Coordinates of C-alpha atoms in Angstrom, one line a residue:
M1 CA 125.0 20.3 166.3
K2 CA 127.7 18.7 164.3
K3 CA 130.3 20.7 166.2
Y4 CA 129.1 19.5 169.5
I5 CA 129.3 15.9 168.5
I6 CA 132.8 16.3 167.2
T7 CA 133.9 18.1 170.3
I8 CA 132.4 15.4 172.5
L9 CA 134.1 12.7 170.5
I10 CA 137.4 14.4 170.7
T11 CA 137.0 14.9 174.5
I12 CA 136.2 11.2 174.9
S13 CA 139.1 10.1 172.8
I14 CA 141.5 12.3 174.8
A15 CA 140.1 11.0 178.1
V16 CA 140.5 7.4 177.0
T17 CA 144.0 8.0 175.7
Y18 CA 144.9 9.7 179.1
I19 CA 143.5 6.8 181.1
F20 CA 145.3 4.2 179.0
Q21 CA 148.5 6.1 179.4
L22 CA 148.1 6.2 183.1
Q23 CA 147.6 2.5 183.3
K24 CA 150.7 1.9 181.1
E25 CA 152.9 3.9 183.4
T26 CA 151.9 2.4 186.7
P27 CA 154.3 -0.4 187.7
N28 CA 153.3 -4.1 187.9
V29 CA 153.8 -4.5 191.6
M30 CA 153.6 -8.1 193.0
S31 CA 151.8 -8.6 196.3
D32 CA 153.7 -9.3 199.5
L33 CA 151.8 -12.7 199.8
L34 CA 153.0 -13.7 196.2
L35 CA 156.6 -12.7 197.1
E36 CA 156.4 -14.8 200.3
N37 CA 155.1 -17.8 198.4
V38 CA 158.0 -17.6 195.9
D39 CA 160.4 -17.4 198.8
A40 CA 158.9 -20.4 200.6
L41 CA 159.1 -22.4 197.3
A42 CA 162.7 -21.5 196.8
R43 CA 163.7 -22.5 200.4
G44 CA 161.9 -25.8 200.5
E45 CA 159.6 -26.9 203.3
V46 CA 161.2 -30.1 204.7
D47 CA 164.3 -30.2 206.8
I48 CA 165.7 -33.7 206.9
P49 CA 167.4 -34.2 210.2
G50 CA 169.5 -37.1 209.0
V51 CA 170.4 -39.2 206.0
C52 CA 168.9 -42.6 205.4
A53 CA 170.3 -45.3 203.1
A54 CA 167.5 -47.1 201.4
I55 CA 168.7 -50.6 202.2
S56 CA 165.9 -51.7 204.4
S57 CA 162.1 -51.2 204.7
E58 CA 162.3 -50.1 208.4
I59 CA 161.3 -46.6 209.3
C60 CA 164.3 -44.4 209.5
I61 CA 162.9 -41.0 210.4
L62 CA 159.3 -40.3 211.5
F63 CA 158.0 -36.6 211.0
D64 CA 155.4 -35.0 213.2
D65 CA 152.9 -34.8 210.3
G66 CA 153.0 -38.5 209.7
Y67 CA 155.5 -38.7 206.9
F68 CA 158.4 -41.0 207.3
L69 CA 161.5 -42.1 205.5
T70 CA 162.6 -45.8 205.2
G71 CA 166.0 -47.2 205.4
V72 CA 169.0 -47.2 207.7
R73 CA 170.1 -44.0 209.3
V74 CA 173.7 -43.2 208.3
A75 CA 174.1 -39.7 209.6

């Protein structure tokens, strides 16, 4: 009976060691969505079509989403 218990424990420990070894060898692959998000953050999201000098409080550029820049357009 003692031999069976020892054999079972050794088999379980070998199986657990093998599973952990397999998990350790698999590469940590980032998903495509995560890579696209990193790329989008690196590029930025707003393309400013001109340069505004902040010397007045008038609206210089009005974007489609409602955001605006104040000042005088210089370029």
